[in-house]
Amino acid sequence: MSVPAANVLTTASTVPAAEVAGAGPGARGWLRSAEITIPGGIIVLLLFFCFIWPLVYPVPKPIGGSLLQVNLPLFAPGHIFGTDDVGNDIMSRILYGGRVSFEVAAGVQVIGLVVGGLLGMAAAYRGGWIEAVLMRILDVFIAFPSLVLVLAIADSLGPSEMHVIWALSAFSIPAFARVARAATLRLRDQPFVVAARLSGTKAWRIMFQHLVPNMAPQLLTFSLLGAGITILLEGGLDFLGYGIPPPTASWGNMIATGQQFISVYPDLVLVPSFFLLLTCICLNMMGDGLRARWGVR
Amino acid sequence: MSTSATVQPARWPGGAFLRRLASSPALRVSGRRLLSAIPVLWGVTLLAFLVMNALPGDAASALLGINATKAEIRAFSIKLHLNEPLWTRYGHWLAGVVTGNLGTSLASPQSVASILGQRLPVTLELVLFALIITLVVSVPVSVLCARRPGGVVDRLSLVLSMGSISIAPYVLALLAVIVFCVKWSVFPAIGYVPLSQGIGGNLHTMTLPSIILAVPLIGFYIRFLRADLVEQMQAEDYIVTARAKGVSEWRVLTRHALRNSFIGLLTVIGLNLATLIGATVIVEDIFSLPGIGYELLNAISNRNVPVVEGIVLVFGIAVVLANLLTDLLYGVLDPRIRHVRSRS
């Protein structure tokens, strides 16, 4: 990983993971690479439709549909993806459910990046007993069946979007801490860090001005891949009944309720599954593409 | 201290063997790792205890149901020792574990050890079966991919593996049930036949869940192995040497590069094992397999703390052992690592 290339990216490091779509200003050079721009474009499109489209276009409500229009097929007039078993418009539920998925993914990655990244970096830079204690605590979290923790947090706090974010952060914080620690250990004894230390730079300044810019690419690609996993896990929680409670739309609980009718109306499962798959593929491809581009391992 | 250690083997020849055994790097590494695992395992059980305690409701009210009166719940919770303070209960449990007693389930008179004995084989079989399927598919495919990077096989498998790591296991399970169980009825949708009642029936019930579990891993391993193989074939000195000796390209790939990749693959398997065991919960739930994950979901919703603790402990031990085994096998596969370790 070359230092100047990483420095260019420092401005991008504050942008939330899901929005680094290769389309911002100063990104002109990257646009050539279809490997990143196509999935990035799809993600931007999905974000646009989930967050902005319902504000500017009269999309039907995701709940409280008419019982007279139950289980309409795909491409029914007024309902592109049809309606579900209580007459809600599926397209609208996909859009509002997508909001949940993206919000959870972004929330979990940001919490992991900030808390886990800072912990891992500070511990590895300091070294000594702080690092030893932190690593043991992280080992506990890694050896702990994460699902127990997630189910327990979701169960004790009650089902809601914010609680799902807290629960899933239990995964992302140790993961980011490990990545940040490994990156810091690699950078700590590099000549430019040693030079900064010798010239009397304060520890926090070395961390934020020298270490953070250099590991930003690695943490960013990691958070893109993590966002995909988070979206799948969020769906899994919904599926087991510990996630977003049913009247609210989310892709996971759409699949979970749709599975009762799967042999009669497979669309109820297939449509949300398709969007889940599409989002995860795009996030994974972007993560991979950026990793290859930045030469991060 | 050191003088007595040097004198002793001269008097007693058996001591030399013991001393060699004690200075064996593999044994030393595993001893150190097992010792350092103890605080981790302790932390895991403490965390589980605190988390379970933070849950609303307790075993007494969960087991008696909504119709129980307050007096009944109170009497039952005294019987289960739930009225004692948190640390007393944890200390009691911990003292039991140290002496090899995992306690009894709150829901039935069964001991936790016998519950684990019943459930563990199912999950272990599922995990092993899934790992075998994964390796059998991903190793040959990634070798074929690495043979012609950018070729048809390579591109196709890249697309498929990207899809396989992006698909949600529960979606895959639903689709598989529709296709294989409802439409073609090749496999049963739910149910479990233990291995003792015939291997045919057992495989019949376990194949589909194992495949579901294996699919994301297959994609992941193919991507990992292929990247590793391609990188080696382009850069490494021993590959150049082998080619210069006139070894055929296929043989270089399978004998020289693939062998080296197994070290990396081993790490990945070791790291994955924890996630794989975690993933069994969803698969066991969908296919109603009486494994440890199914029991875990039940125990959490019944607030059956001893069972949750037992399962969490087993998970923790499995992860620790898997990591240890990975470390030891490194030395077997790569003499350089063995050498460095024995010198340090």
XYZ file of C-alpha atoms in Angstrom:
641
model
C 0.000 0.000 0.000
C 1.623 3.210 -1.080
C 1.471 6.225 1.180
C 0.486 8.939 -1.326
C -2.418 6.868 -2.657
C -3.713 6.473 0.858
C -3.394 10.182 1.567
C -5.688 11.017 -1.319
C -8.341 8.952 0.404
C -8.319 10.729 3.736
C -11.088 13.030 2.624
C -13.247 10.029 1.783
C -12.746 8.379 5.150
C -15.415 10.425 6.872
C -18.110 9.515 4.361
C -20.434 6.687 5.562
C -19.599 3.332 4.040
C -22.712 2.889 1.944
C -22.246 6.221 0.211
C -18.681 5.773 -1.011
C -19.998 4.870 -4.388
C -17.205 6.088 -6.592
C -19.317 8.974 -7.803
C -18.228 11.833 -5.561
C -16.142 14.822 -6.638
C -12.516 14.048 -7.268
C -13.391 10.505 -8.173
C -13.221 11.070 -11.913
C -10.283 8.756 -12.372
C -12.069 5.814 -10.876
C -15.109 6.057 -13.057
C -13.338 4.093 -15.720
C -13.397 0.955 -13.692
C -16.753 -0.699 -14.278
C -16.027 -3.234 -11.577
C -16.530 -0.538 -8.965
C -18.863 1.900 -10.687
C -21.559 -0.570 -11.730
C -22.213 -2.007 -8.255
C -21.641 1.457 -6.801
C -24.208 2.887 -9.192
C -26.729 0.224 -8.271
C -26.236 0.975 -4.572
C -26.701 4.719 -5.209
C -29.836 3.940 -7.185
C -31.190 1.749 -4.395
C -30.371 4.439 -1.827
C -32.118 7.041 -3.980
C -35.256 4.925 -4.363
C -35.369 3.954 -0.689
C -34.729 7.357 0.861
C -35.692 10.066 -1.667
C -38.244 8.523 -4.040
C -41.012 8.118 -1.391
C -40.603 11.849 -0.604
C -41.115 13.091 -4.147
C -43.486 10.506 -5.593
C -46.814 9.310 -4.118
C -45.738 5.785 -3.216
C -48.521 3.756 -1.510
C -48.158 3.303 2.256
C -46.164 0.237 3.352
C -48.790 -0.686 5.976
C -52.562 -0.523 6.180
C -53.251 -1.815 2.665
C -56.748 -2.650 1.426
C -57.975 -6.155 2.256
C -59.848 -6.076 -1.054
C -56.541 -6.226 -2.910
C -54.839 -9.202 -1.330
C -52.098 -11.227 -3.062
C -52.179 -9.365 -6.367
C -49.626 -10.825 -8.812
C -46.507 -9.077 -10.145
C -47.137 -6.103 -12.469
C -50.730 -5.620 -11.281
C -51.958 -2.106 -12.172
C -50.792 0.354 -9.497
C -48.701 -2.293 -7.757
C -45.551 -3.179 -9.716
C -44.573 -6.041 -7.424
C -48.150 -6.891 -6.464
C -49.530 -6.944 -2.928
C -48.962 -9.216 0.068
C -51.338 -11.316 2.154
C -52.886 -8.286 3.881
C -53.019 -6.091 0.770
C -49.917 -3.960 1.326
C -48.066 -2.783 -1.765
C -44.882 -4.869 -2.011
C -42.878 -2.255 -3.895
C -43.498 0.255 -1.134
C -42.576 -2.314 1.527
C -39.362 -3.036 -0.385
C -38.495 0.669 -0.386
C -39.259 1.196 3.303
C -37.665 -2.138 4.212
C -34.588 -1.093 2.271
C -34.336 1.981 4.476
C -34.129 -0.302 7.485
C -31.446 -2.478 5.882
C -29.284 0.463 4.829
C -29.720 2.297 8.128
C -28.816 -0.777 10.135
C -25.828 -1.534 7.895
C -24.520 2.030 8.062
C -25.157 2.362 11.798
C -23.423 -0.882 12.671
C -20.424 -0.135 10.456
C -20.027 3.417 11.778
C -20.221 2.266 15.402
C -17.755 -0.531 14.666
C -15.424 1.781 12.778
C -15.365 4.487 15.429
C -15.417 2.431 18.627
C -13.616 -0.698 17.450
C -11.179 1.159 15.224
C -10.170 3.609 17.967
C -9.849 0.874 20.583
C -7.749 -1.352 18.333
C -5.529 1.481 17.158
C -4.966 3.025 20.580
C -4.288 -0.347 22.188
C -1.832 -1.456 19.532
C -0.041 1.911 19.499
C 0.296 1.986 23.278
C 1.105 -1.708 23.610
C 1.841 -3.143 27.052
C -0.838 -4.378 29.401
C -3.615 -2.261 27.852
C -3.171 -4.133 24.605
C -2.960 -7.503 26.365
C -6.169 -6.901 28.312
C -8.004 -5.593 25.275
C -6.941 -8.560 23.162
C -8.181 -11.001 25.818
C -11.524 -9.184 25.939
C -11.754 -9.352 22.156
C -10.900 -13.064 22.319
C -13.855 -13.522 24.650
C -16.142 -11.852 22.135
C -14.725 -13.913 19.286
C -15.054 -17.220 21.157
C -18.558 -16.250 22.256
C -21.300 -17.525 19.956
C -22.284 -14.126 18.628
C -25.836 -15.183 17.971
C -26.424 -15.660 21.712
C -25.348 -12.119 22.362
C -27.383 -10.739 19.492
C -30.501 -12.703 20.416
C -30.122 -11.760 24.058
C -29.634 -8.061 23.364
C -32.527 -8.038 20.914
C -34.678 -9.954 23.393
C -33.897 -7.875 26.470
C -34.117 -4.472 24.818
C -37.181 -5.439 22.836
C -37.527 -5.527 19.071
C -36.743 -2.215 17.384
C -34.407 -0.905 14.716
C -32.101 0.912 17.137
C -31.766 -2.200 19.297
C -30.889 -4.315 16.276
C -28.110 -1.824 15.529
C -26.769 -2.111 19.080
C -27.012 -5.884 18.983
C -25.179 -6.229 15.677
C -22.497 -3.768 16.799
C -21.418 -6.491 19.200
C -20.100 -8.210 16.056
C -18.579 -5.253 14.319
C -16.684 -3.665 17.220
C -14.334 -6.616 17.880
C -13.897 -7.211 14.153
C -12.865 -3.608 13.453
C -10.689 -3.571 16.556
C -8.746 -6.564 15.277
C -8.271 -5.098 11.823
C -7.214 -1.721 13.219
C -4.827 -3.396 15.644
C -3.169 -5.458 12.914
C -2.823 -2.377 10.710
C -1.369 -0.311 13.556
C 1.158 -2.988 14.447
C 2.290 -3.009 10.840
C 2.568 0.792 10.660
C 3.897 1.494 14.135
C 7.559 0.920 13.341
C 7.522 2.311 9.815
C 10.131 5.045 9.246
C 7.584 7.858 8.838
C 5.933 7.053 12.161
C 9.263 6.733 13.926
C 10.341 10.052 12.386
C 7.171 11.725 13.620
C 7.656 10.301 17.087
C 11.312 11.406 17.178
C 10.378 14.934 16.183
C 8.159 15.135 19.251
C 4.715 14.729 17.701
C 2.049 13.897 20.269
C 0.638 10.389 20.301
C -2.915 11.399 19.352
C -1.578 13.450 16.460
C 0.465 10.542 15.155
C -2.597 8.331 15.383
C -5.001 10.661 13.620
C -2.665 12.300 11.110
C -0.351 9.418 10.280
C -1.956 6.113 11.192
C -5.613 6.780 10.352
C -4.957 7.988 6.777
C -2.821 4.930 6.139
C -5.292 2.379 7.338
C -8.383 4.144 6.027
C -8.456 2.131 2.776
C -8.263 -1.142 4.632
C -10.951 -0.193 7.140
C -13.191 1.173 4.382
C -13.079 -1.952 2.253
C -13.600 -3.983 5.393
C -16.661 -1.947 6.278
C -18.134 -2.422 2.784
C -17.771 -6.193 3.106
C -19.084 -5.916 6.673
C -22.131 -3.961 5.503
C -23.127 -6.894 3.294
C -22.783 -9.317 6.194
C -24.724 -6.958 8.472
C -27.624 -6.781 6.047
C -27.754 -10.579 5.897
C -27.580 -10.852 9.688
C -30.290 -8.253 10.159
C -32.493 -10.319 7.865
C -31.582 -13.412 9.870
C -32.662 -11.736 13.104
C -35.959 -10.734 11.515
C -36.311 -14.272 10.241
C -35.906 -15.750 13.736
C -38.379 -13.191 15.077
C -35.887 -11.107 17.042
C -35.492 -8.237 14.605
C -37.775 -5.518 13.316
C -41.344 -6.310 14.518
C -43.686 -7.302 11.622
C -46.043 -4.419 10.856
C -42.961 -2.333 10.036
C -41.481 -3.407 6.723
C -38.033 -4.971 6.506
C -36.663 -7.375 3.921
C -36.051 -10.038 6.548
C -39.536 -10.037 8.006
C -41.078 -9.867 4.505
C -39.254 -13.127 3.739
C -40.254 -14.598 7.093
C -43.965 -13.837 6.662
C -43.878 -14.761 2.973
C -42.552 -18.243 3.694
C -45.970 -19.335 4.997
C -47.392 -18.881 1.510
C -44.282 -19.895 -0.396
C -45.826 -22.762 -2.340
C -48.788 -20.622 -3.485
C -47.303 -17.121 -3.818
C -43.525 -17.506 -4.198
C -43.232 -13.793 -5.184
C -43.733 -12.794 -1.559
C -40.386 -14.426 -0.774
C -38.628 -14.011 -4.116
C -38.964 -10.225 -4.459
C -37.404 -9.268 -1.093
C -34.834 -12.067 -1.510
C -33.823 -10.623 -4.863
C -33.220 -7.171 -3.392
C -31.330 -8.656 -0.470
C -29.108 -10.601 -2.865
C -28.611 -7.633 -5.195
C -27.585 -5.322 -2.347
C -25.157 -7.827 -0.869
C -23.582 -8.661 -4.225
C -23.079 -4.962 -4.970
C -21.554 -4.255 -1.557
C -19.249 -7.269 -1.850
C -18.197 -6.367 -5.392
C -17.479 -2.786 -4.373
C -15.477 -3.953 -1.398
C -13.498 -6.347 -3.581
C -12.964 -3.832 -6.338
C -11.729 -1.152 -3.980
C -9.521 -3.638 -2.224
C -7.892 -4.614 -5.493
C -7.581 -0.979 -6.539
C -5.981 0.154 -3.315
C -3.844 -2.930 -3.021
C -5.157 -3.781 0.431
C -4.899 -7.361 1.557
C 17.408 -25.192 39.695
C 19.310 -25.520 36.446
C 21.959 -27.783 37.976
C 19.411 -30.273 39.228
C 17.793 -30.301 35.777
C 21.104 -31.130 34.104
C 22.114 -33.726 36.662
C 18.868 -35.630 36.807
C 18.823 -37.259 33.340
C 22.251 -38.758 33.973
C 20.873 -40.664 36.946
C 17.570 -41.644 35.473
C 17.412 -42.330 31.719
C 13.615 -41.898 31.582
C 14.137 -38.241 32.455
C 15.799 -37.568 29.114
C 12.672 -38.617 27.320
C 10.505 -36.538 29.594
C 12.783 -33.583 29.149
C 12.670 -33.906 25.397
C 8.926 -34.160 25.589
C 8.720 -31.092 27.792
C 10.958 -29.103 25.483
C 9.017 -30.188 22.380
C 7.875 -26.963 20.745
C 4.480 -28.345 19.784
C 3.728 -29.346 23.344
C 4.982 -26.061 24.696
C 2.907 -24.074 22.246
C -0.218 -26.066 23.003
C 0.369 -25.852 26.751
C 0.760 -22.107 26.573
C -2.268 -21.721 24.358
C -4.440 -23.880 26.576
C -3.371 -21.924 29.644
C -4.111 -18.607 27.973
C -7.486 -20.012 26.892
C -8.658 -20.424 30.473
C -9.286 -16.714 31.190
C -10.990 -16.433 27.799
C -13.318 -19.337 28.543
C -14.012 -17.915 31.986
C -14.849 -14.554 30.410
C -17.167 -16.274 27.942
C -19.168 -17.975 30.691
C -19.306 -14.818 32.791
C -20.516 -12.817 29.811
C -23.187 -15.416 29.073
C -24.291 -15.361 32.700
C -24.555 -11.576 32.804
C -26.338 -11.430 29.459
C -28.840 -14.098 30.476
C -29.411 -12.314 33.747
C -30.090 -9.023 31.998
C -32.959 -10.603 30.049
C -36.437 -9.704 31.265
C -38.307 -12.573 32.948
C -36.783 -15.684 34.477
C -36.912 -19.438 34.094
C -39.666 -19.845 36.671
C -42.186 -17.629 34.899
C -41.046 -18.770 31.438
C -41.509 -22.456 32.293
C -44.774 -22.164 34.204
C -46.456 -20.166 31.443
C -48.819 -17.181 31.650
C -51.482 -18.885 33.748
C -49.297 -19.413 36.823
C -50.055 -17.420 39.967
C -47.468 -15.219 41.676
C -47.188 -17.632 44.606
C -46.520 -20.578 42.276
C -43.833 -18.646 40.424
C -42.255 -17.624 43.710
C -42.244 -21.168 45.067
C -40.782 -22.507 41.806
C -38.056 -19.871 41.671
C -37.016 -20.728 45.241
C -36.866 -24.382 44.177
C -34.609 -23.392 41.247
C -32.470 -21.176 43.553
C -33.333 -18.156 41.412
C -33.954 -16.043 44.519
C -30.281 -16.125 45.434
C -28.067 -13.195 44.438
C -26.401 -13.243 41.013
C -22.843 -13.790 42.249
C -23.832 -16.633 44.542
C -25.472 -18.416 41.624
C -22.513 -17.801 39.341
C -20.055 -18.921 42.019
C -22.096 -22.041 42.589
C -22.176 -22.823 38.890
C -18.454 -22.106 38.465
C -17.549 -24.317 41.418
C -19.569 -27.082 39.782
C -17.810 -26.664 36.421
C -14.348 -26.788 37.974
C -15.232 -30.144 39.511
C -16.668 -31.363 36.198
C -20.357 -30.889 37.003
C -22.241 -28.751 34.489
C -25.406 -28.705 36.587
C -28.954 -29.736 35.681
C -31.371 -28.163 33.266
C -34.021 -25.967 34.857
C -36.702 -27.300 32.536
C -36.252 -31.036 33.179
C -34.406 -33.262 35.635
C -31.878 -34.045 32.873
C -28.262 -33.042 33.504
C -26.695 -30.478 31.166
C -23.921 -32.937 30.310
C -26.412 -35.516 29.048
C -28.288 -32.871 27.023
C -24.996 -31.842 25.416
C -24.174 -35.512 24.827
C -27.435 -35.915 22.913
C -27.275 -32.700 20.922
C -23.600 -32.280 20.183
C -23.202 -35.233 17.754
C -25.913 -33.808 15.469
C -24.238 -30.402 15.218
C -20.770 -31.910 14.889
C -21.932 -34.139 12.069
C -23.556 -31.161 10.360
C -20.401 -29.046 10.644
C -18.056 -31.842 9.511
C -20.312 -32.836 6.627
C -20.512 -29.181 5.519
C -16.730 -28.798 5.745
C -16.159 -31.945 3.680
C -18.602 -30.789 1.010
C -16.918 -27.383 0.991
C -13.414 -28.760 0.522
C -14.454 -31.380 -2.036
C -16.022 -28.672 -4.200
C -13.794 -25.674 -3.625
C -10.312 -27.209 -3.934
C -10.727 -28.724 -7.441
C -12.678 -25.713 -8.696
C -10.075 -23.221 -7.530
C -7.275 -25.288 -9.102
C -9.191 -25.271 -12.381
C -9.662 -21.498 -12.028
C -6.010 -20.854 -11.297
C -4.958 -22.926 -14.281
C -6.234 -20.259 -16.672
C -6.893 -17.017 -14.809
C -9.422 -15.000 -16.766
C -10.656 -18.063 -18.641
C -14.241 -19.248 -18.936
C -14.133 -21.485 -15.845
C -12.496 -18.739 -13.841
C -15.036 -16.082 -14.740
C -18.005 -18.348 -14.261
C -16.829 -19.500 -10.865
C -16.054 -15.922 -9.793
C -19.613 -14.903 -10.588
C -21.076 -17.973 -8.878
C -18.904 -17.621 -5.804
C -19.812 -13.952 -5.481
C -23.456 -14.988 -5.586
C -22.944 -17.769 -3.082
C -21.352 -15.528 -0.460
C -24.019 -12.874 -0.958
C -27.081 -15.070 -0.644
C -28.740 -15.289 2.753
C -28.690 -18.849 4.152
C -32.342 -18.655 5.153
C -33.365 -17.643 1.628
C -31.289 -20.461 0.185
C -32.841 -22.912 2.637
C -36.369 -21.803 1.705
C -35.656 -22.135 -2.015
C -34.003 -25.524 -1.518
C -36.979 -26.764 0.485
C -39.331 -25.654 -2.299
C -37.304 -27.314 -5.046
C -35.960 -30.478 -3.410
C -38.601 -31.222 -0.790
C -41.886 -29.923 -2.201
C -41.471 -30.171 -5.983
C -39.163 -33.172 -6.385
C -39.382 -34.642 -2.867
C -35.791 -35.882 -3.029
C -35.055 -34.935 0.579
C -37.337 -34.603 3.605
C -38.068 -31.003 4.627
C -37.816 -31.633 8.365
C -36.893 -34.465 10.681
C -33.767 -36.256 11.732
C -32.646 -39.884 11.657
C -29.729 -40.580 14.002
C -26.622 -42.233 12.648
C -27.287 -45.283 14.836
C -30.493 -46.033 12.878
C -28.723 -46.513 9.583
C -26.340 -44.398 7.602
C -28.651 -44.139 4.584
C -31.500 -42.504 6.469
C -29.069 -40.273 8.310
C -27.449 -38.990 5.134
C -30.895 -38.520 3.617
C -31.836 -36.049 6.357
C -28.443 -34.371 6.762
C -27.429 -33.748 3.139
C -29.618 -30.749 2.386
C -28.852 -28.847 5.630
C -25.134 -29.496 5.148
C -25.226 -28.228 1.580
C -27.019 -25.053 2.712
C -24.353 -24.559 5.344
C -21.580 -25.242 2.827
C -22.698 -22.892 0.024
C -21.378 -19.584 1.433
C -18.183 -21.319 2.544
C -17.630 -22.783 -0.915
C -17.768 -19.329 -2.464
C -15.470 -17.926 0.173
C -12.876 -20.708 -0.104
C -12.859 -20.659 -3.897
C -12.148 -16.937 -3.909
C -9.456 -17.311 -1.283
C -7.696 -20.339 -2.799
C -7.854 -19.037 -6.334
C -6.315 -15.695 -5.369
C -3.583 -17.430 -3.393
C -2.775 -19.893 -6.190
C -2.684 -17.225 -8.893
C -0.426 -15.027 -6.791
C 1.994 -17.872 -6.162
C 2.087 -18.954 -9.789
C 3.087 -15.435 -10.807
C 5.671 -14.532 -8.249
C 7.188 -17.284 -6.137
C 10.745 -18.479 -6.648
C 10.022 -22.147 -6.084
C 7.445 -22.045 -8.865
C 10.054 -20.611 -11.221
C 12.484 -23.311 -10.099
C 9.952 -26.060 -10.636
C 9.111 -24.751 -14.097
C 12.800 -24.444 -14.942
C 13.255 -28.091 -13.997
C 10.683 -28.911 -16.643
C 7.873 -29.947 -14.324
C 4.577 -29.798 -16.150
C 2.362 -26.797 -15.449
C -0.401 -28.944 -14.002
C 2.008 -30.654 -11.628
C 3.494 -27.317 -10.539
C 0.015 -26.126 -9.742
C -1.172 -29.162 -7.803
C 2.053 -30.268 -6.141
C 3.915 -27.029 -5.479
C 1.409 -24.192 -5.333
C -1.631 -26.000 -3.950
C 0.379 -27.592 -1.162
C 1.569 -24.192 -0.062
C -1.940 -22.761 -0.214
C -3.158 -25.309 2.290
C -1.484 -23.337 5.074
C -3.536 -20.262 4.302
C -6.619 -22.411 3.814
C -6.110 -23.921 7.239
C -6.095 -20.502 8.901
C -9.276 -19.604 7.098
C -10.948 -22.831 8.225
C -9.835 -22.229 11.806
C -11.178 -18.683 11.761
C -14.382 -19.757 10.037
C -15.233 -22.522 12.430
C -16.772 -20.173 14.993
C -19.024 -18.591 12.359
C -19.865 -22.007 10.951
C -21.006 -23.276 14.345
C -23.029 -20.076 14.762
C -24.650 -20.569 11.360
C -25.926 -24.012 12.372
C -28.506 -22.319 14.618
C -30.515 -20.989 11.679
C -30.168 -24.176 9.624
C -31.153 -26.397 12.557
C -34.112 -24.131 13.219
C -35.336 -24.368 9.623
C -34.868 -28.127 9.265
C -35.860 -28.968 12.873
C -32.623 -30.847 13.520
C -32.209 -31.653 17.221
C -28.752 -30.100 17.420
C -27.092 -27.777 19.826
C -28.280 -24.603 18.080
C -31.922 -25.705 18.273
C -31.454 -26.411 21.968
C -29.771 -23.020 22.378
C -32.753 -21.120 20.947
C -35.067 -23.063 23.280
C -32.855 -22.499 26.291
C -32.609 -18.768 25.631
C -36.368 -18.356 25.360
C -36.924 -20.476 28.520
C -34.149 -18.561 30.363
C -32.626 -21.971 31.047
C -29.319 -20.545 32.262
C -27.397 -23.788 32.991
C -28.088 -25.129 29.489
C -27.110 -21.827 27.841
C -23.925 -21.767 29.922
C -23.087 -25.339 28.954
C -23.611 -24.668 25.247
C -21.653 -21.414 25.354
C -18.800 -23.226 27.088
C -18.813 -25.931 24.394
C -18.766 -23.271 21.644
C -15.869 -21.516 23.358
C -13.871 -24.724 23.785
C -14.492 -25.637 20.148
C -13.144 -22.284 18.973
C -10.084 -22.503 21.236
C -9.318 -26.068 20.140
C -9.800 -25.228 16.474
C -7.347 -22.341 16.741
C -4.848 -24.515 18.583
C -5.122 -27.298 16.023
C -4.606 -24.750 13.247
C -1.450 -23.498 14.922
C -0.054 -26.980 15.391
C -0.859 -28.092 11.851
C 1.003 -25.040 10.550
C 4.194 -26.573 11.832
C 3.388 -29.891 10.175
C 2.652 -28.280 6.816
C 5.419 -25.692 6.789
C 8.860 -26.718 8.059
C 9.982 -23.073 8.135
C 7.440 -22.261 10.828
C 8.402 -25.367 12.807
C 12.041 -24.379 12.613
C 11.540 -20.792 13.725
C 9.338 -21.883 16.571
C 11.764 -24.439 17.969
C 14.545 -21.869 18.000
C 12.566 -19.174 19.752
